[in-house]
Structure formats: C-alpha cells, structure tokens
Coordinates of C-alpha atoms in Angstrom, one line a residue:
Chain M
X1 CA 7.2 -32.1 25.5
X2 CA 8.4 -30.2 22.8
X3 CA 6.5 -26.4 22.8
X4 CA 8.0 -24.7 19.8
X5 CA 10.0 -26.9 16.5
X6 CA 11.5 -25.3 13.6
X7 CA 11.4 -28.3 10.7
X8 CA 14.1 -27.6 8.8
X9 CA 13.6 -23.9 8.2
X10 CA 14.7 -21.7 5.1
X11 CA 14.8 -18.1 5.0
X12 CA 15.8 -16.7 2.0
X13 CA 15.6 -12.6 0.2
X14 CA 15.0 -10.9 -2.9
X15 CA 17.9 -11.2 -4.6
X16 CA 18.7 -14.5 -3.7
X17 CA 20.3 -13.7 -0.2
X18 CA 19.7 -16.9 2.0
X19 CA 19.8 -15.9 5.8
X20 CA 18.1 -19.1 7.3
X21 CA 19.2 -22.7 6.0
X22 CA 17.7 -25.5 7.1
X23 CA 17.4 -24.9 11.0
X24 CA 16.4 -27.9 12.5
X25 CA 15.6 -27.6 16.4
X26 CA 13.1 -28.5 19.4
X27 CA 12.3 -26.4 22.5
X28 CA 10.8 -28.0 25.5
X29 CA 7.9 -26.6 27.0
X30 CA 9.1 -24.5 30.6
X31 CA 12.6 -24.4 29.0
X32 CA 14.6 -21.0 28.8
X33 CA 16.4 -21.7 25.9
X34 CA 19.3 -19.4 24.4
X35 CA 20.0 -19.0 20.5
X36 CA 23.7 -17.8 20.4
X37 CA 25.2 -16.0 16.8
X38 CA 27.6 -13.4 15.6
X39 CA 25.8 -10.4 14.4
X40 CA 24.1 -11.1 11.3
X41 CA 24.0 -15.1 11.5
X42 CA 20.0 -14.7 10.8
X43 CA 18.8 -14.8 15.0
X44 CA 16.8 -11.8 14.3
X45 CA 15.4 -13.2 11.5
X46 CA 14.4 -16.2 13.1
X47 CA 12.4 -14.6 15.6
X48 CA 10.7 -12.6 13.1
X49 CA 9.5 -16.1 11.2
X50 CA 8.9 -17.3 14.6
X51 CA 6.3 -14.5 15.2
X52 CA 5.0 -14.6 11.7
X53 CA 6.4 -11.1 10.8
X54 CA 8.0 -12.5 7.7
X55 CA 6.8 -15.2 5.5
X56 CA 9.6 -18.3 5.2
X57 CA 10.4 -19.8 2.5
X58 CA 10.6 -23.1 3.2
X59 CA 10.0 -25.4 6.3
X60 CA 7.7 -25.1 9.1
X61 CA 7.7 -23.7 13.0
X62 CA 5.1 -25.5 14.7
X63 CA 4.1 -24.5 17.7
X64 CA 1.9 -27.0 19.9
X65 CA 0.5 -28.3 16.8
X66 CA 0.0 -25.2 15.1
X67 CA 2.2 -24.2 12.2
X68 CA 2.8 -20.7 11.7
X69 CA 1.6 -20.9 7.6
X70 CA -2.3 -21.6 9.1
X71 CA -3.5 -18.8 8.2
X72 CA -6.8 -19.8 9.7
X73 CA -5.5 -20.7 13.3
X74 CA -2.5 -17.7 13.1
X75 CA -4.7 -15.5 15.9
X76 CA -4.6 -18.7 18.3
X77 CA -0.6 -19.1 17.2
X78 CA 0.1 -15.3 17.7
X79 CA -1.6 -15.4 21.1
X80 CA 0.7 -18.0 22.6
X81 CA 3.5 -15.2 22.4
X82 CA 4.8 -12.3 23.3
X83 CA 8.3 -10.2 23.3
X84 CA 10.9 -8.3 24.2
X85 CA 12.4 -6.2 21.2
X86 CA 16.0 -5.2 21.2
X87 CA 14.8 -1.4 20.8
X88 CA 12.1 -1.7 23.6
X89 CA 9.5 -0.7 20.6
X90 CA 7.5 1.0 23.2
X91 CA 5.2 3.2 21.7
X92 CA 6.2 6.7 21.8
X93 CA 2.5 8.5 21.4
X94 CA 1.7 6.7 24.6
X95 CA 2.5 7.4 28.4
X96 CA 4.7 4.3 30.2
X97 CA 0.9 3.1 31.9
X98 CA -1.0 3.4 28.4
X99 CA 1.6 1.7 26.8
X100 CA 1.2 -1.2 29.0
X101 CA -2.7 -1.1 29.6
X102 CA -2.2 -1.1 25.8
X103 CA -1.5 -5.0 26.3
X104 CA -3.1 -5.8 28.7
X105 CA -6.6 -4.7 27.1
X106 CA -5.8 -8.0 24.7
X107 CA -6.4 -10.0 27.8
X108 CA -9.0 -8.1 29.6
X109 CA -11.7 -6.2 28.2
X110 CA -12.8 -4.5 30.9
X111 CA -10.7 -0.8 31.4
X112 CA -10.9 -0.7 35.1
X113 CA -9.0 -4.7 35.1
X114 CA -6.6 -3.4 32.7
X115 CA -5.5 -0.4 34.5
X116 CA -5.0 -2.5 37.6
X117 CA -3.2 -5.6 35.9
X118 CA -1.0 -2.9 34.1
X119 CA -0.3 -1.2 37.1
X120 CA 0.6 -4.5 38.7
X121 CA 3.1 -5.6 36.1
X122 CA 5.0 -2.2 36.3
X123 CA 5.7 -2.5 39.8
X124 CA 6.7 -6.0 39.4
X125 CA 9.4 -5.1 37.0
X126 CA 10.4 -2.5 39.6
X127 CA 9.3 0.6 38.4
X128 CA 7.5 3.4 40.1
X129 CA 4.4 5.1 39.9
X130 CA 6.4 8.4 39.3
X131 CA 7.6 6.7 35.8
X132 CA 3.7 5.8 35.0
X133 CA 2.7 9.2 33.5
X134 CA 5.9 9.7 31.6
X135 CA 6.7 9.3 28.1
X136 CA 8.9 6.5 27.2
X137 CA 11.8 9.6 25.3
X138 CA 11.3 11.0 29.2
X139 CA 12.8 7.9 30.9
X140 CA 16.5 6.4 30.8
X141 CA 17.4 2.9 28.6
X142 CA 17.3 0.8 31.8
X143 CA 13.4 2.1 32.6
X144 CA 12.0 1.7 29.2
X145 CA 13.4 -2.1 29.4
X146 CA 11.5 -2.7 32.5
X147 CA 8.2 -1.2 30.6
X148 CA 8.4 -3.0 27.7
X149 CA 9.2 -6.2 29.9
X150 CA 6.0 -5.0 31.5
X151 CA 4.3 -4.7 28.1
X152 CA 5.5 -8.0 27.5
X153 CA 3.9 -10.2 30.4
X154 CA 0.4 -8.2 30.6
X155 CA -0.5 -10.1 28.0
X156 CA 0.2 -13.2 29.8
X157 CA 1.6 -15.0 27.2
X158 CA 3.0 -18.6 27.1
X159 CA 6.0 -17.9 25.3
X160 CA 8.1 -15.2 26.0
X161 CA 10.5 -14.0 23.7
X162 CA 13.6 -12.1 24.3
X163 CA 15.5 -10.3 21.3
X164 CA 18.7 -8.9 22.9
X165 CA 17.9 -8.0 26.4
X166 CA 20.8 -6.1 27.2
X167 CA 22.1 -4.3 23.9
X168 CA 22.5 -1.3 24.6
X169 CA 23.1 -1.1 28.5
X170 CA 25.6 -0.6 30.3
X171 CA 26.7 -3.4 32.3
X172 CA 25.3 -3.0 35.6
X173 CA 22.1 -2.5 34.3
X174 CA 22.0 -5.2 31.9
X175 CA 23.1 -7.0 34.8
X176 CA 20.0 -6.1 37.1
X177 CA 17.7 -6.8 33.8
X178 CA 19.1 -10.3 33.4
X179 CA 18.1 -10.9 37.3
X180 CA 14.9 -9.6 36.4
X181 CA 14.4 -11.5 33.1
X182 CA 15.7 -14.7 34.7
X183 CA 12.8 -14.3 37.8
X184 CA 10.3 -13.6 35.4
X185 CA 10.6 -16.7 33.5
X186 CA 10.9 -18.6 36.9
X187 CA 7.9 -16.4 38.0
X188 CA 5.3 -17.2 35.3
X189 CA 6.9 -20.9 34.6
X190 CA 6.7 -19.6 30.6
X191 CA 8.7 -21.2 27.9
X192 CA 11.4 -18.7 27.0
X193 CA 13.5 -17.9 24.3
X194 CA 16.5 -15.5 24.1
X195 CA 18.3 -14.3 20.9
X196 CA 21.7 -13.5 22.2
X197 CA 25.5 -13.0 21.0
X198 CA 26.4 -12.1 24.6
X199 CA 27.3 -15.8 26.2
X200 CA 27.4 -14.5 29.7
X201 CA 23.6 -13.6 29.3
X202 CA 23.6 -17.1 27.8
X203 CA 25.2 -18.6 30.7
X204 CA 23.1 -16.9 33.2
X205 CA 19.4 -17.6 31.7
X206 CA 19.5 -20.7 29.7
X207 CA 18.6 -24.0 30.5
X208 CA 20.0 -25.3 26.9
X209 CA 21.8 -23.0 24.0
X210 CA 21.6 -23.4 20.5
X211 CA 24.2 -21.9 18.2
X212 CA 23.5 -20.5 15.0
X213 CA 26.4 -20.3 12.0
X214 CA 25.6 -19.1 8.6
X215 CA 21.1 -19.9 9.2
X216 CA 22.2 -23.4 10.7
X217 CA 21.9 -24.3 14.0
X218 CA 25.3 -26.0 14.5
X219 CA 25.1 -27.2 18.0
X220 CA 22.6 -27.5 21.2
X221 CA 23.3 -28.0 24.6
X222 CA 24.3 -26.8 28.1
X223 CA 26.6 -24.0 27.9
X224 CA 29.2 -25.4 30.4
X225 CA 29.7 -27.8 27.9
X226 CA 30.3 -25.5 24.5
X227 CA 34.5 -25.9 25.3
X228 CA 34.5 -29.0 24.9
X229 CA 31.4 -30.1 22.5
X230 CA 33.7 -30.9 19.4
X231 CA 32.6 -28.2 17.2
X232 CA 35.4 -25.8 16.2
X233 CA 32.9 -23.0 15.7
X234 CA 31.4 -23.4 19.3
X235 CA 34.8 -23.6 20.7
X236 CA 35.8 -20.6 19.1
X237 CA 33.2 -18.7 19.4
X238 CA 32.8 -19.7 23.3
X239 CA 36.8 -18.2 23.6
X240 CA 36.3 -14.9 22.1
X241 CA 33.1 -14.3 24.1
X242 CA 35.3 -15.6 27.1
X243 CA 38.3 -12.8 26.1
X244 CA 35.9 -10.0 25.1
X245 CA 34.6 -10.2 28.9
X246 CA 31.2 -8.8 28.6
X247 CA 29.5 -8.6 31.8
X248 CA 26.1 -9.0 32.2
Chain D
X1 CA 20.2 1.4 -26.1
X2 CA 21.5 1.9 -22.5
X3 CA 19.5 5.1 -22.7
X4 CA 16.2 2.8 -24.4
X5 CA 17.3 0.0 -21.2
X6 CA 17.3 2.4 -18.4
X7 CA 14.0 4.5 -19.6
X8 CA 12.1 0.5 -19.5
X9 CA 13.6 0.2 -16.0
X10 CA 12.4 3.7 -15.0
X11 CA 8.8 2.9 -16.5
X12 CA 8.5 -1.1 -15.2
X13 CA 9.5 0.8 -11.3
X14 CA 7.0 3.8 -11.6
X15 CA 4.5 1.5 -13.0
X16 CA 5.2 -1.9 -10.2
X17 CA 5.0 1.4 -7.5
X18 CA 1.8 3.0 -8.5
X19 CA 0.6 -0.8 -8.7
X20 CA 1.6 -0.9 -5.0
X21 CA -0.1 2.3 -4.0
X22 CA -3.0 1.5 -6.0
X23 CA -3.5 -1.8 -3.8
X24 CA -2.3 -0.7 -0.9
X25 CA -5.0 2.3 -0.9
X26 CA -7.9 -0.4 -1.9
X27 CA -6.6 -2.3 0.9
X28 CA -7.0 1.2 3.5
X29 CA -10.7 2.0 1.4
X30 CA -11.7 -1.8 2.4
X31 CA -11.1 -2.0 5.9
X32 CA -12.5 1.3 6.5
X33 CA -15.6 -0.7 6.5
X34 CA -14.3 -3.3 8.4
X35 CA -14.5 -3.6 12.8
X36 CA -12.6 -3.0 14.6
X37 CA -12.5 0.6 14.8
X38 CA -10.1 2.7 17.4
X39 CA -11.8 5.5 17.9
X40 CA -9.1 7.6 20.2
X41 CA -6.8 7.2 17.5
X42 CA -9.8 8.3 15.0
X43 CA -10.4 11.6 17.5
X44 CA -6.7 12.1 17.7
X45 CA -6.3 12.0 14.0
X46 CA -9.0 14.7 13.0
X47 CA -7.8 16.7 15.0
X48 CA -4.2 16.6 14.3
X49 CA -5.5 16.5 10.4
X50 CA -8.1 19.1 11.0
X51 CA -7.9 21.5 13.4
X52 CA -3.5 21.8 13.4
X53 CA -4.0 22.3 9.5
X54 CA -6.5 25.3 10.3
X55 CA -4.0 28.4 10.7
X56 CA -2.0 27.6 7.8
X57 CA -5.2 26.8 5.5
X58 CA -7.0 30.2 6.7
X59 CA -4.0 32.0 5.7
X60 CA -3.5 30.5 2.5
X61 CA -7.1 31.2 1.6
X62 CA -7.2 34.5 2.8
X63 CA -4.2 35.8 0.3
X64 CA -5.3 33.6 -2.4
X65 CA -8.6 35.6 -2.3
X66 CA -7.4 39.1 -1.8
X67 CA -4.4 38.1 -5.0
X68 CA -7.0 36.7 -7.2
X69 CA -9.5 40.1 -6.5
X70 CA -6.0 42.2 -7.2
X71 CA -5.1 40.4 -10.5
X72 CA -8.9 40.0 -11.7
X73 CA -9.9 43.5 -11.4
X74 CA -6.2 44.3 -13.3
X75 CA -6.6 42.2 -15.9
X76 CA -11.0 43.0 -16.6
X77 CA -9.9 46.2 -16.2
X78 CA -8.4 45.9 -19.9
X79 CA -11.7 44.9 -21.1
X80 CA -13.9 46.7 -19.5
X81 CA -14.9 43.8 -17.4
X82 CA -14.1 44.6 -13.6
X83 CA -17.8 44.4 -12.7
X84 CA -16.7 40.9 -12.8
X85 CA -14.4 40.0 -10.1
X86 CA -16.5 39.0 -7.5
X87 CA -17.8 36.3 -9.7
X88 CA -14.4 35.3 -10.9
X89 CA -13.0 35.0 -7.1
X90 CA -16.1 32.9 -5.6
X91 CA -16.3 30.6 -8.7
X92 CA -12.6 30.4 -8.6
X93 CA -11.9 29.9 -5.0
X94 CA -15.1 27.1 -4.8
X95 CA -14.2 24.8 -7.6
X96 CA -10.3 25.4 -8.2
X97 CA -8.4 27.0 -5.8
X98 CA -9.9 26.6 -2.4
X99 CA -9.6 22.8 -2.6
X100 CA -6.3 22.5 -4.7
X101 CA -4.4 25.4 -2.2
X102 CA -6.2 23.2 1.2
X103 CA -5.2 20.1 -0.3
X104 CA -1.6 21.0 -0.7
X105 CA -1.6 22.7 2.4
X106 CA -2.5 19.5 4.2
X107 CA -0.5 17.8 1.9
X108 CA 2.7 19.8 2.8
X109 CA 1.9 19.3 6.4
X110 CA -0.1 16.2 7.3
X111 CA 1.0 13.7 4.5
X112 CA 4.9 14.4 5.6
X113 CA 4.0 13.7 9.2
X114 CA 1.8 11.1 8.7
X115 CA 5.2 9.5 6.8
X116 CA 7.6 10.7 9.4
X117 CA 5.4 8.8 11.9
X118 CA 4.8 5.8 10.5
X119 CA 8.2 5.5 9.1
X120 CA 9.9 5.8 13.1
X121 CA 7.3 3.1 14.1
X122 CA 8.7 1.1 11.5
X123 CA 12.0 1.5 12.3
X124 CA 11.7 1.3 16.3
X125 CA 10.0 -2.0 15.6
X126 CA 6.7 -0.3 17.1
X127 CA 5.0 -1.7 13.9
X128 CA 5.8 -5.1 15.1
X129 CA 4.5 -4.4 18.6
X130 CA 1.7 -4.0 16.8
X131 CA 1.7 -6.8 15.4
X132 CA 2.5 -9.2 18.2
X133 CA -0.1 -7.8 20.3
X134 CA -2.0 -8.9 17.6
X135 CA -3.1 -5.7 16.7
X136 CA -3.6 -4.8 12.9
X137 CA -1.2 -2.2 12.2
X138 CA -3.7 -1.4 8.6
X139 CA -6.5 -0.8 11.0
X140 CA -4.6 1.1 13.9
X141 CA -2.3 2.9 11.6
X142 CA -4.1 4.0 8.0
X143 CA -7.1 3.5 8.5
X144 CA -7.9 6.9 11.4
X145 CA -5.6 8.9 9.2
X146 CA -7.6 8.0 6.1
X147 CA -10.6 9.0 7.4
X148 CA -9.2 11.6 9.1
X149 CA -8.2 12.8 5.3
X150 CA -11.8 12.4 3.6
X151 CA -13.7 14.2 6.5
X152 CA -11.5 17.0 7.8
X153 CA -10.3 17.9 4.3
X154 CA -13.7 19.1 2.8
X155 CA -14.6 20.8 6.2
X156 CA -11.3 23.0 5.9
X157 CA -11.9 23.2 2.1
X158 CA -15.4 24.6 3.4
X159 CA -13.8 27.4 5.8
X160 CA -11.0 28.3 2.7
X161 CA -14.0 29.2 0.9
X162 CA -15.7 31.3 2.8
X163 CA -12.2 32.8 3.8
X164 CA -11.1 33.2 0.3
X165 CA -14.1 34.8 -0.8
X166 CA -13.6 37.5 2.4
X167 CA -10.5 38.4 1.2
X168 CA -11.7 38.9 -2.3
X169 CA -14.2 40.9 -0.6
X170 CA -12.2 43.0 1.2
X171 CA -9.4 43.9 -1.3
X172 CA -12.2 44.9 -3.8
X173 CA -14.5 47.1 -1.0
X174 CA -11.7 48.9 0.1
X175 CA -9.1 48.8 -2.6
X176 CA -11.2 48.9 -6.0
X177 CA -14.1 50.9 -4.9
X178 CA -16.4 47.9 -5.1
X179 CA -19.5 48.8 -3.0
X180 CA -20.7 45.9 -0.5
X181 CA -23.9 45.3 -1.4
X182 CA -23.0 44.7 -5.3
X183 CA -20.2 43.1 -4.3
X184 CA -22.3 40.0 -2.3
X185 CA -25.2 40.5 -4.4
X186 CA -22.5 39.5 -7.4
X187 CA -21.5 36.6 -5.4
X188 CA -24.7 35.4 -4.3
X189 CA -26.1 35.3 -7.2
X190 CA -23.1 33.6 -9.4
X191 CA -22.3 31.2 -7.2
X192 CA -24.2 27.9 -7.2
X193 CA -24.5 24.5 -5.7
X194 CA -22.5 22.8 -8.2
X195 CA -19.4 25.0 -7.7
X196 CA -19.7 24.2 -4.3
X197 CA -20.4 20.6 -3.9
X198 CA -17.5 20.4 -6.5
X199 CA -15.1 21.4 -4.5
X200 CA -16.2 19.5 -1.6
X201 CA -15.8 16.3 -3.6
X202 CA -12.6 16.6 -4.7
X203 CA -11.3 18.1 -1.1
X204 CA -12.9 14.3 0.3
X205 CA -10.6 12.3 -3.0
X206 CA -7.3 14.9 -1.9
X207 CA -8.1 13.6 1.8
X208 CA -8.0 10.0 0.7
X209 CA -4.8 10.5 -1.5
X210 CA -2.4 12.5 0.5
X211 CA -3.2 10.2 3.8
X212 CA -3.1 7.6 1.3
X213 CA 0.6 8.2 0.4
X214 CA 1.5 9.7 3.6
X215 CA 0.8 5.8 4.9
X216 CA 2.0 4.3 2.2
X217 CA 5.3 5.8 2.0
X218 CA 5.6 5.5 5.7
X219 CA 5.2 1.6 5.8
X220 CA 7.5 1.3 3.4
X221 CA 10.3 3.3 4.4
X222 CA 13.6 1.9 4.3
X223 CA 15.4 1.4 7.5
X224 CA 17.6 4.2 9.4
X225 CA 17.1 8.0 9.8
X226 CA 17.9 8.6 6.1
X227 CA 15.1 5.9 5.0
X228 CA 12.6 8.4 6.8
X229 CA 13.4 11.4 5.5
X230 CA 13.3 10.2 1.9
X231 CA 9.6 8.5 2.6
X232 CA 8.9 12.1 4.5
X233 CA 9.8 13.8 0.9
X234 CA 7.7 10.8 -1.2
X235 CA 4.9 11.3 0.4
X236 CA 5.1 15.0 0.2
X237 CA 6.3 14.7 -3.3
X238 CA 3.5 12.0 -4.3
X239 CA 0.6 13.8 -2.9
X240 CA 1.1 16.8 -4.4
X241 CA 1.7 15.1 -7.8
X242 CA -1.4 13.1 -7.1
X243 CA -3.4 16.2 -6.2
X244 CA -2.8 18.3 -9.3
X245 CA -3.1 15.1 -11.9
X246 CA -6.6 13.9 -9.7
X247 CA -8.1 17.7 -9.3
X248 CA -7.9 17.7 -13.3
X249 CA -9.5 14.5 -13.9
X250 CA -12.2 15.3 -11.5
X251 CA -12.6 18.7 -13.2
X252 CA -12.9 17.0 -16.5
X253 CA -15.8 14.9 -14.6
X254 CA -17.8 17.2 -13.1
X255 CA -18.2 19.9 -15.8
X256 CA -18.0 17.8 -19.3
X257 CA -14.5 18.8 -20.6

C-alpha cells in the first residue's frame, strides 16, 4: 500500500531556476526508503514540498489520500509527520527536556504525560538525565542528534523523516546514529524516509533507494543492485561513493 | 537614462518592501486577536522588552532632562524668559522627547535582537521545527514580541518621563537657582493630560513598529551569518526611520498641525 506518492512533481524559483522536474515516485507504507543525490540535486527541496514548507509548482504529493495543496485537511497531513533536520534545529532558548516536552505537548495535553513521554524518549535515544537540563550549545554534535531524534518521535508521528542523519559527524558517531536510526524505525514500525548522498547510510537503512539527477528520480530499487541496474548515472555515482569510502 | 532606469528600480523595491512590511504587520495586528496564545513566551518577552530596556531608557531620560534644563535656561536667558524652563522640559520630555529617545532606545536594543533571533531560527531551520510541529511560527514568534512592543513601550515611556522631568529638576534646583516649590508648582500646573496621554500613544505605535521590523526583517533574513547581520542592521535601521517619520505624523494628529 503506497503511504506517500509524488505525481510528477515540479519545483521551480524566482528567476526561473527549476530544482525539481517531474519526480515521479511511490513509497510503501512501513518501508524505510532512501533518496540518494549529489549535493544540490533538489533532495532538500523535496523534503521541504514534502512537509509543505514551500509551495510546488506543479504536481502533487499525496499522502494517504491527502494532497499536500488541501489547504483545509493540511493540519491532518502535517500531523502524519515528523523529522530529523540536518542541523538538529533544536531550539536554542530551550533546555534538552523542554525542547522535547516541546513535542510532545502536540500529542498530549496534559504537562505531567508530557514530561514523562519526554523523559522516556530521551533515554530511549540513549541519553542521560545529566544532558536533560542542558542547553542544546552545552552538548556535543553526537547528543543534540540523539535530542532532536527524541524531538522527533515524541510526537509519535507516522512518517519519519530523515534529512542527513550524519552530516556533520564523525564517523563512529554517525555510525552509532545510523544503529539508532535504523532500531527506531524497526521500533515504531513508521514509514521512513532518508535524504542521503552517503550510500553507506543508504545501504545500511533502506529497504528500496531512489536516486535523484537534475529533480528527476532516475532510478528505484535495492541498493545491491545500483552496479548493475543499467543506468550510467547510478553506476557512477554508486563507484565514487564506493572510492570516497565514507563510513557510517 | 541608466540614472532615470536605476532610480524606477530603487523606487518599484522600496515601494514592493514597505508593501511587504505593511502586510506582514496587518498579518502580526490580526492574529494578536487570534488563540492560541503562548503565554511563557508572552512573559518572557516583556520582560526581555521591558524590564532589560530599563537601565538604558532611565539613563537616556535622565541626561535628556538635565541637557534640555541646561540649554532652556541658556537660551530664555536671552529673552528674559528663564522662568520658563520647567514648562519647556515637562512639555518637552511628555510629548516629544521621552517617547522619541525610549522608542529609539528600544529600538537600538530590542528591534536588533528581536532580528538577530529570528534570523538564527531561520537559518538553523528552528523556524521549520516550528512549523512541522505544527506550530505557527506568526503566533509563537511575532506575535509575544509585538505585544511585548505596544505594552512595555508606553510603561518605560511613562518612567522616562518622570525621570526626565527629575533631571530637569535637579539641574535647575541646584544649578540655576530655581527654588523647588516654583519649580513643581511650574510643572504641575503646565503640564496636562493631553501631553501626557500623547506620548503614551505614540510610545504603544513605536512598540508596534520597531517589534514589527525587528520580526519582519528577521523572517526574511537571507541565509548565512552575513544574511543576519544585514537583517540585525534593517531592522535597526527601519525602526528608527519608521519612528521619526510615524512620531511626526502622529504629532501632526494629535495637536492640529
């Protein structure tokens, strides 16, 4: 059953700048699905149409039924999701607990629940009460992952969204972040989807990849198959990920 | 012709941005109205707006007071008036100078950190956060700092006054030989409701503008650390333009110019 479908989508800018060309793809419901790009193929992009952030020009994302243009119905699309940003996007007024009772309270109205759901999450992603009180500039790259990770599934969303999980650590940590993104999804049985340029990330969390070229998505499948899919892009691209070795 | 070309361009952009401010400020007016409300962000606002702003308002005030009693009584002098100056100061300080000096004040120091703020949300993604926890970043964001603006600006303007008129006081009872009782007695009597509530209106319109721009300049910050120190300046730049051209319009309103 197909949980989120981009109808040939079209992102284009002022100025005439066209990021986002026709994708065309389907994302089964419970799948961890992978989009894999160079830097500045239009993944980021994509997620923010996804989420509603910016307006697309043409096209549609439908999401179990719901298109992301109903305006009417965009509260009930909106609360089918929530993610992971590449940055953390934790907020820095607020202590690592607030910052996750912060989501939580759009679950739960009551203060006491959302205190103990918070505090829940934030030892599931492995982080101590020690960190709770601190502000997220008082904590290393690796911790503020966890809590925004933390942020992420208070909300107990059925799509979870991850925007470059491990940009930006080093690779033992983005290793142990991986593990912990990969059990999460397993966890909570949530349809997930990973903007990526890292392919061993790829090959470690997805179920099915999708590779994005100039705002096309110019193949899908597993990612033991991308040597030998046909596409000279894939294959390319799959080799220089292979030589640059990045570990995750 | 270049010259004629880039002066339309320069126009068609200042107009399309005070377009944009105009809305986005109806847009921060409207859903001041509108649930839901977040009050810790509210109390955390006035204060920051409010009390923070207090030292460097008080101060102002006071010299502003005991300058204006120093060039008054210099100037009268000349004419014989320096009976005066105690009327000059308090009508002074109420209508003109007590707002316009808090307003800039606040301007100086809120509107540029109300920019700064915003702007690093904007750039950490935080404003996106926002808005995937489905929280309304207008609501969260402007609209405490706006009210922030149209309460705690007339209080402060209120304790400039009475500041401003002490240090006129002062200066002129023990500088210019003014005796005390004359002295209040002067600016009791000269000083009336008008002047007052005057300078309370237009301290609650600087409120609304400078945390106006402050937000507006701050959502639309470009990216990067450069992009928030050029929406830091704006919005500094913007509402102390906005004060001075708004404190004469309102002056022109109030007493029939």
């Amino acid at each position: 059953m197909t949980k989120i479908h981009f109808e040939r989508l079209c992102k284009s800018f002022e100025g005439g700048l066209q990021v986002l060309n026709g994708v065309q793809l389907g994302i089964e419901k419970g799948e961890s699905h992978i989009i894999l790009g160079q830097s500045g193929c239009g993944k980021s992009v994509l997620l923010k149409c996804l989420l509603g952030i910016q307006k697309i020009t043409s096209g549609d994302i439908i999401v179990d039924g719901i298109s992301v243009q109903d305006e009417r119905r965009f509260g009930e699309y909106l609360r089918k999701f929530s993610i992971l940003f590449q940055g953390n996007a934790l907020f820095d007024s607020m202590t690592i607990l607030e910052n996750v009772i912060f989501g939580a309270n759009q679950v739960r109205r009551d203060k006491f629940e959302c205190r103990k759901l918070a505090e829940e999450k934030l030892f599931a992603v492995g982080l101590e009460k020690r960190v709770f009180d601190l502000y997220p500039a008082e904590i290393s790259g690796g911790m503020q992952k966890r809590a925004a990770l933390a942020r992420a599934i208070a909300v107990e969303p059925e799509i979870l969204l991850f925007d470059e999980p491990t940009s930006g650590l080093d690779p033992i940590t983005g290793g142990v972040i991986c593990n912990l993104l990969k059990n999460t999804i397993k966890s909570l049985g949530v349809t997930a989807l990973t903007i990526t340029h890292d392919l061993k990330v790829a090959e470690f969390l997805a179920d099915r990849v999708s590779v994005l070229n100039q705002g096309t998505v110019v193949w899908t499948g597993r990612t033991k198959d991308m040597e030998t899919c046909g596409n000279g892009y894939v294959i390319r691209f799959h080799q220089a990920s292979s030589l640059s070795g990045t570990v995750a | 012709m270049q010259a004629l070309a880039t002066l339309g361009r320069y126009t068609l952009a200042t107009l399309n941005e005070i377009g944009k401010v105009f809305i986005f400020s109806v847009q921060g007016l409207k859903n001041c109205f509108v649930p839901p409300f977040y009050f810790r962000e509210i109390i955390s606002q006035l204060v920051i707006v409010g009390f923070y702003s207090l030292p460097i308002v008080g101060l102002t005030a006071v010299f502003t007071g005991m300058v204006l009693a120093l060039q008054t009584s210099v100037g009268f002098s000349r004419f014989n008036a320096a009976g005066a100056v105690a009327s000059v100061v308090v009508i002074s300080i109420t209508r003109e100078l007590g707002p316009v000096m808090a307003g800039l004040m606040v301007a100086g120091r809120g509107s540029s950190s109300i920019a700064a703020e915003i702007g690093s949300m904007r750039v950490s993604e935080q404003i996106d956060a926002l808005r995937t926890l489905r929280v309304d970043p207008f609501k969260y964001l402007v609209v405490p700092r706006i009210l922030a603006g149209v309460t705690m600006v007339p209080l402060l303007v209120l304790v400039a006054d009475v500041i401003g008129v002490m240090g006129g006081f002062l200066v002129s009872t023990t500088l210019l030989d003014f005796s005390v009782g004359s002295y209040i007695s002067q600016t009791v009597q000269n000083l009336a409701a008008i002047d007052v509530i005057s300078g309370l209106v237009k301290a609650a319109v600087f409120g609304f503008s400078l945390t106006t721009f402050g937000c507006y300049h701050g959502f639309c910050c470009d990216l990067g650390a450069r992009g928030v120190g050029n929406a830091t300046t704006r919005a500094v730049v913007s509402s102390c333009i906005g004060i001075l051209v708004l404190n004469y319009l309102l002056t022109a309103l109030f007493f029939g110019i």
